[in-house]
Short mmCIF file of C-alpha atoms in Angstrom, two decimals:
data_model
loop_
_atom_site.label_atom_id
_atom_site.label_comp_id
_atom_site.label_asym_id
_atom_site.label_seq_id
_atom_site.Cartn_x
_atom_site.Cartn_y
_atom_site.Cartn_z
CA MET A 130 196.31 89.48 100.72
CA LYS A 131 198.03 90.07 104.04
CA ILE A 132 199.37 93.16 105.75
CA GLY A 133 201.67 91.71 108.36
CA ASN A 134 199.56 89.04 110.04
CA ILE A 135 196.26 90.67 109.03
CA ASP A 136 194.56 88.49 106.44
CA LEU A 137 192.22 90.54 104.23
CA GLY A 138 191.28 87.75 101.83
CA GLU A 139 191.30 87.90 98.07
CA ARG A 140 190.88 91.22 96.26
CA PRO A 141 190.12 93.33 99.35
CA LEU A 142 188.33 96.66 99.14
CA PHE A 143 189.64 99.62 101.16
CA LEU A 144 187.91 102.80 102.26
CA ALA A 145 190.22 105.77 101.67
CA PRO A 146 190.79 108.19 104.54
CA MET A 147 189.08 111.51 103.77
CA GLU A 148 189.08 114.55 106.01
CA ASP A 149 185.60 115.44 107.33
CA VAL A 150 184.10 112.44 105.53
CA THR A 151 185.37 109.15 106.93
CA ASP A 152 184.44 109.75 110.54
CA ALA A 153 183.23 106.91 112.75
CA SER A 154 179.59 107.18 111.65
CA PHE A 155 180.47 106.98 107.95
CA ARG A 156 182.87 104.12 108.59
CA PHE A 157 179.99 102.37 110.35
CA VAL A 158 177.91 102.25 107.19
CA CYS A 159 180.86 101.47 104.90
CA LYS A 160 181.71 98.47 107.06
CA GLU A 161 178.08 97.40 106.88
CA PHE A 162 178.35 97.35 103.09
CA GLY A 163 181.52 95.30 103.01
CA ALA A 164 184.60 97.51 103.25
CA ASP A 165 187.39 95.07 104.13
CA MET A 166 189.78 97.67 105.54
CA MET A 167 189.18 101.23 106.66
CA TYR A 168 191.23 104.12 107.96
CA THR A 169 190.51 107.04 110.23
CA GLU A 170 190.49 110.53 108.86
CA PHE A 171 194.11 111.60 108.55
CA ILE A 172 195.45 113.02 111.79
CA SER A 173 198.03 115.77 112.20
CA SER A 174 201.15 114.58 114.01
CA ASP A 175 201.55 118.09 115.43
CA GLY A 176 197.98 118.01 116.71
CA LEU A 177 198.49 114.66 118.41
CA ILE A 178 201.70 115.54 120.22
CA ARG A 179 200.14 118.82 121.38
CA ASP A 180 197.08 116.97 122.68
CA ALA A 181 194.74 118.87 120.37
CA ARG A 182 191.21 117.78 121.23
CA LYS A 183 190.10 117.28 117.61
CA SER A 184 193.16 115.19 116.77
CA LEU A 185 192.84 113.02 119.86
CA ALA A 186 189.16 112.41 119.13
CA LYS A 187 190.09 110.88 115.77
CA LEU A 188 192.04 108.15 117.55
CA VAL A 189 188.81 106.53 118.74
CA THR A 190 187.88 103.39 116.82
CA TYR A 191 185.49 100.51 117.52
CA ASP A 192 185.79 96.73 117.62
CA TYR A 193 183.40 96.22 114.70
CA GLU A 194 185.70 98.34 112.49
CA ALA A 195 188.64 95.96 112.81
CA PRO A 196 190.97 95.72 111.10
CA ILE A 197 191.41 99.49 110.98
CA GLY A 198 194.35 101.78 110.37
CA ILE A 199 195.08 105.09 112.02
CA GLN A 200 196.60 107.48 109.49
CA ILE A 201 198.98 110.27 110.46
CA TYR A 202 200.64 113.05 108.50
CA GLY A 203 203.36 115.62 109.07
CA ASN A 204 206.84 116.65 107.98
CA ILE A 205 208.82 116.72 111.23
CA PRO A 206 210.47 113.34 111.80
CA GLU A 207 210.40 113.42 115.60
CA ALA A 208 206.76 114.50 115.67
CA MET A 209 205.82 111.71 113.27
CA VAL A 210 207.55 109.15 115.48
CA ASP A 211 205.75 110.41 118.58
CA ALA A 212 202.43 110.49 116.73
CA ALA A 213 202.96 106.93 115.47
CA LYS A 214 203.55 105.77 119.04
CA MET A 215 200.36 107.51 120.12
CA ALA A 216 198.46 105.84 117.26
CA GLU A 217 199.80 102.48 118.39
CA GLN A 218 198.58 103.25 121.92
CA ALA A 219 195.25 104.68 120.78
CA ALA A 220 193.19 102.24 122.85
CA GLU A 221 194.94 103.36 126.04
CA ILE A 222 194.91 107.05 125.13
CA ALA A 223 191.44 107.46 123.68
CA GLY A 224 189.60 104.22 124.42
CA GLY A 225 187.91 101.96 121.93
CA HIS A 226 189.51 99.32 119.74
CA GLY A 227 192.72 101.13 118.89
CA ALA A 228 194.79 100.61 115.74
CA ASP A 229 195.68 97.48 113.81
CA ILE A 230 197.89 99.40 111.39
CA VAL A 231 199.72 102.74 111.41
CA ASP A 232 199.44 104.41 108.01
CA ILE A 233 201.49 107.39 106.85
CA ASN A 234 199.83 109.94 104.59
CA PHE A 235 202.23 111.09 101.89
CA GLY A 236 199.40 111.63 99.44
CA CYS A 237 197.12 114.49 100.53
CA PRO A 238 197.40 117.24 97.86
CA VAL A 239 195.55 120.14 99.53
CA ASN A 240 197.56 123.34 99.77
CA LYS A 241 197.45 123.79 103.52
CA ILE A 242 199.16 120.42 103.94
CA ALA A 243 201.28 119.91 100.82
CA ARG A 244 202.70 123.44 100.63
CA ARG A 245 204.29 123.04 104.05
CA GLY A 246 205.94 119.80 103.09
CA ALA A 247 203.48 117.29 104.55
CA GLY A 248 201.18 114.90 102.70
CA SER A 249 202.09 114.80 99.02
CA GLY A 250 204.40 117.76 99.62
CA MET A 251 206.87 115.12 100.73
CA MET A 252 207.12 113.97 97.09
CA ARG A 253 209.58 116.83 96.61
CA GLU A 254 211.77 115.38 99.37
CA PRO A 255 211.90 111.62 98.78
CA ASP A 256 214.99 111.16 100.96
CA LYS A 257 213.18 112.76 103.89
CA MET A 258 210.07 110.71 103.14
CA VAL A 259 212.08 107.50 103.35
CA GLU A 260 213.85 108.72 106.50
CA ILE A 261 210.56 109.47 108.27
CA THR A 262 209.11 106.15 107.18
CA LYS A 263 212.09 104.22 108.53
CA MET A 264 211.93 106.08 111.84
CA VAL A 265 208.23 105.27 112.20
CA VAL A 266 208.72 101.61 111.25
CA ASP A 267 211.49 101.28 113.82
CA ALA A 268 209.45 103.02 116.53
CA VAL A 269 206.30 100.87 116.54
CA LYS A 270 205.43 97.19 116.59
CA LEU A 271 202.29 97.47 114.46
CA PRO A 272 202.54 97.08 110.68
CA VAL A 273 203.30 100.41 109.01
CA THR A 274 201.83 101.23 105.60
CA VAL A 275 202.13 104.26 103.33
CA LYS A 276 199.73 106.07 101.00
CA THR A 277 201.27 108.30 98.36
CA ARG A 278 201.02 109.55 94.77
CA LEU A 279 202.97 109.12 91.54
CA GLY A 280 205.15 112.17 92.14
CA TRP A 281 204.99 115.92 92.58
CA ASP A 282 204.27 116.74 88.92
CA GLU A 283 204.40 115.34 85.41
CA ASN A 284 208.19 115.68 85.30
CA SER A 285 208.85 113.90 88.58
CA LYS A 286 206.92 110.65 88.60
CA ILE A 287 209.23 108.80 90.97
CA ILE A 288 206.88 106.16 92.28
CA VAL A 289 208.57 103.04 90.83
CA GLU A 290 211.91 103.72 92.52
CA LEU A 291 210.27 105.25 95.59
CA ALA A 292 208.15 102.15 96.14
CA GLU A 293 211.29 100.02 96.36
CA ARG A 294 212.88 102.39 98.84
CA LEU A 295 209.81 102.47 101.07
CA GLN A 296 209.60 98.69 100.98
CA ASP A 297 213.27 98.41 101.86
CA VAL A 298 212.81 100.37 105.10
CA GLY A 299 210.06 98.03 106.24
CA ILE A 300 206.57 99.11 105.24
CA ARG A 301 204.10 96.23 104.92
CA ALA A 302 201.88 97.61 102.14
CA LEU A 303 201.80 100.59 99.79
CA THR A 304 198.76 102.46 98.47
CA ILE A 305 199.31 104.52 95.33
CA HIS A 306 196.92 107.18 94.06
CA GLY A 307 197.38 107.35 90.30
CA ARG A 308 197.85 111.13 90.08
CA THR A 309 200.61 113.58 90.82
CA ARG A 310 200.23 116.21 93.48
CA SER A 311 199.97 118.90 90.80
CA GLN A 312 196.94 117.15 89.30
CA MET A 313 195.08 117.29 92.61
CA TYR A 314 191.90 115.40 91.60
CA THR A 315 191.74 116.58 87.99
CA GLY A 316 192.27 114.55 84.85
CA GLN A 317 192.38 110.78 84.90
CA ALA A 318 194.31 108.57 87.29
CA ASP A 319 197.28 106.87 85.60
CA TRP A 320 197.04 103.22 86.56
CA THR A 321 199.87 102.19 84.23
CA LEU A 322 202.48 103.33 86.73
CA ILE A 323 200.64 101.57 89.54
CA GLY A 324 200.82 98.45 87.38
CA LYS A 325 204.55 98.94 86.84
CA VAL A 326 205.12 99.02 90.58
CA ARG A 327 203.13 95.81 90.95
CA GLU A 328 205.07 94.16 88.09
CA ASN A 329 208.46 95.10 89.53
CA PRO A 330 210.09 91.78 90.49
CA ARG A 331 211.72 93.44 93.47
CA MET A 332 208.38 94.28 95.05
CA HIS A 333 206.97 91.71 97.46
CA ILE A 334 204.62 93.79 99.62
CA PRO A 335 200.94 94.29 98.68
CA ILE A 336 200.22 97.16 96.29
CA ILE A 337 196.85 98.86 96.65
CA GLY A 338 195.61 101.01 93.77
CA ASN A 339 193.57 104.17 94.23
CA GLY A 340 192.00 106.68 91.89
CA ASP A 341 188.82 106.83 89.76
CA ILE A 342 187.33 103.57 91.05
CA THR A 343 183.74 104.64 90.52
CA SER A 344 182.01 101.44 89.43
CA PRO A 345 182.20 97.66 89.76
CA GLU A 346 183.52 97.43 86.20
CA LYS A 347 186.41 99.78 86.92
CA ALA A 348 187.22 97.85 90.08
CA LYS A 349 187.43 94.59 88.17
CA GLU A 350 189.61 96.20 85.51
CA ALA A 351 192.00 97.42 88.20
CA PHE A 352 192.47 93.90 89.49
CA ASP A 353 192.56 92.15 86.12
CA ARG A 354 194.56 94.62 84.04
CA TYR A 355 196.98 96.06 86.56
CA GLY A 356 197.38 93.16 88.96
CA VAL A 357 196.98 95.14 92.16
CA ASP A 358 196.46 93.25 95.40
CA GLY A 359 193.68 95.54 96.62
CA ILE A 360 191.84 98.68 95.60
CA MET A 361 191.05 101.77 97.64
CA ILE A 362 187.89 103.75 97.00
CA GLY A 363 187.61 107.38 98.05
CA ARG A 364 185.36 110.05 96.56
CA ALA A 365 183.01 107.54 94.93
CA THR A 366 181.85 106.38 98.37
CA PHE A 367 180.48 109.79 99.28
CA GLY A 368 176.70 109.49 99.01
CA HIS A 369 177.22 105.92 97.81
CA PRO A 370 178.78 103.73 100.54
CA TRP A 371 177.02 100.66 99.17
CA ILE A 372 179.53 100.71 96.30
CA PHE A 373 181.52 98.14 98.30
CA ARG A 374 178.62 95.68 98.12
CA GLU A 375 178.14 96.37 94.42
CA ILE A 376 181.81 95.78 93.64
CA ARG A 377 182.05 92.62 95.72
CA HIS A 378 178.95 91.17 94.06
CA TYR A 379 180.31 91.95 90.60
CA LEU A 380 183.73 90.47 91.38
CA ASP A 381 182.11 87.29 92.69
CA THR A 382 179.34 86.83 90.11
CA GLY A 383 180.03 89.07 87.10
CA GLU A 384 176.57 90.58 87.56
CA LEU A 385 175.58 94.13 88.43
CA LEU A 386 173.22 94.75 91.31
CA PRO A 387 170.18 96.96 90.65
CA PRO A 388 170.33 100.50 92.06
CA MET A 389 169.43 100.80 95.72
CA SER A 390 165.78 101.82 96.12
CA VAL A 391 164.75 105.09 97.68
CA SER A 392 163.23 103.29 100.68
CA ASP A 393 166.51 101.44 101.27
CA ARG A 394 168.41 104.69 101.01
CA VAL A 395 166.11 106.24 103.58
CA ALA A 396 166.69 103.31 105.92
CA LEU A 397 170.45 103.75 105.44
CA ALA A 398 170.26 107.49 106.06
CA LYS A 399 168.39 106.83 109.31
CA ARG A 400 171.02 104.33 110.51
CA HIS A 401 173.80 106.72 109.59
CA LEU A 402 172.06 109.65 111.30
CA ALA A 403 171.37 107.63 114.44
CA ARG A 404 175.02 106.62 114.70
CA SER A 405 176.17 110.20 114.18
CA LEU A 406 173.81 111.46 116.90
CA GLU A 407 174.93 108.71 119.25
CA LEU A 408 178.62 109.50 118.79
CA LYS A 409 178.51 113.30 118.60
CA GLY A 410 175.28 114.52 120.13
CA ASP A 411 172.43 116.30 118.39
CA LYS A 412 174.12 119.57 117.42
CA VAL A 413 177.41 118.29 116.01
CA GLY A 414 175.88 115.03 114.82
CA ILE A 415 173.35 116.87 112.66
CA LEU A 416 175.84 119.42 111.34
CA GLU A 417 178.26 116.74 110.24
CA MET A 418 175.52 114.62 108.67
CA ARG A 419 174.38 117.39 106.34
CA ARG A 420 177.15 116.66 103.85
CA HIS A 421 175.91 113.07 103.64
CA LEU A 422 172.13 113.24 103.85
CA SER A 423 171.33 115.12 100.67
CA CYS A 424 173.91 113.12 98.71
CA TYR A 425 172.10 109.87 99.45
CA PHE A 426 169.26 111.19 97.30
CA LYS A 427 171.18 113.03 94.62
CA GLY A 428 169.45 112.69 91.27
CA LEU A 429 165.85 112.51 92.52
CA PRO A 430 163.49 114.75 90.54
CA ASP A 431 161.96 117.87 92.09
CA PHE A 432 164.09 117.42 95.17
CA LYS A 433 165.43 120.96 95.71
CA GLU A 434 163.04 121.99 98.48
CA THR A 435 163.47 118.72 100.37
CA ARG A 436 167.24 118.85 100.01
CA LEU A 437 167.18 122.30 101.57
CA LYS A 438 165.40 120.85 104.60
CA LEU A 439 168.00 118.11 104.94
CA VAL A 440 170.78 120.69 105.17
CA THR A 441 169.02 123.25 107.39
CA LEU A 442 166.89 121.37 109.92
CA THR A 443 168.34 121.20 113.43
CA ASP A 444 165.85 118.96 115.20
CA PRO A 445 166.42 115.17 114.91
CA SER A 446 162.70 114.36 114.93
CA GLU A 447 162.11 116.75 112.03
CA LEU A 448 164.95 115.17 110.09
CA TYR A 449 163.53 111.69 110.64
CA SER A 450 160.11 112.94 109.52
CA THR A 451 161.65 114.41 106.39
CA LEU A 452 163.31 111.10 105.63
CA ASP A 453 159.95 109.34 106.02
CA TYR A 454 158.45 111.87 103.63
CA ILE A 455 161.18 111.07 101.07
CA ALA A 456 160.38 107.37 101.30
CA ASP A 457 156.69 108.07 100.65
CA ARG A 458 157.04 110.85 98.07
CA TRP A 459 159.67 109.18 95.87
CA SER A 460 158.81 105.54 96.48
CA ASP A 461 158.41 104.90 92.74
CA ALA A 462 161.42 106.95 91.61
CA ILE A 463 164.34 105.23 89.95
CA PRO A 464 167.43 106.34 91.85
CA VAL A 465 170.78 107.00 90.25
CA ASN A 466 174.10 106.10 91.79
CA ALA A 467 175.56 109.58 91.92
CA ASN A 468 177.52 111.41 94.58
CA VAL A 469 178.58 114.93 95.36
CA TYR A 470 181.75 114.66 93.28
CA GLY A 471 179.85 113.63 90.16
CA VAL A 472 181.96 110.52 89.59
#
């Protein structure tokens, strides 16, 4: 599969952009476990053009992450064009590797974004969505991709026609989450419509499927049954970034890997913590690791008191000591592959 000149190989695995989750330290461990393509957290176009510190910080990427996409969102065409240009120039603006792809978020369903017409709110204005996409494609030299949903609600699943229109204005790949905006993350993702887009003889760009990929078996079914070119994994990576390794092994061999041991999870948590501290300093690095640390050990018996330490300690040395204690105390436990979303 190729996006422009970027060759991602056969059946690539993508890490979905998730606000406050897929920061640089989390991307570090996902890449380690075999994510073929990753994206930054989605970045507000308004924040970028106003030089908001938090938005600019999200432009920073690293060479080992390549190829990586910078994802932007918004509903004002001119702001989206300016933000796309800034994403293309991320290496000059913010340092680091920069962007290999500019991705447009037309899929985020949260109220604060969708209700003001951005993210999946754009599903109610498909003409404007196509207009913004064309303007961005024309404004940058990097490949432009789009992530979106099936439609706004059950009565407006417009994705088959919309996919053609987005392709016709020049996007190089399309990611489809198999839910409407109204569904948010409830119910089951409808992969049949994703399959219909892939089967459409007019479509010639890669189609990436997203939604409810929570196991190697489901990943294989997505490729085999619906014919997608790649799959994107989101919530199932939270507390379980090694899912990329598990899926790749299953696709290649047909065999399931055993669950990751507690000692290996501790080693992973230490690497993740160290990277977070390196990038963000002790205070912010610890605060932003709390959402990850306890999830690495979700499902361990009699873990409540230790979990509380993981989400309250503020000293790095105490956190590392607690992780060592976990490795010793639960060395014989059989871990479960569970994450905070319960999927």
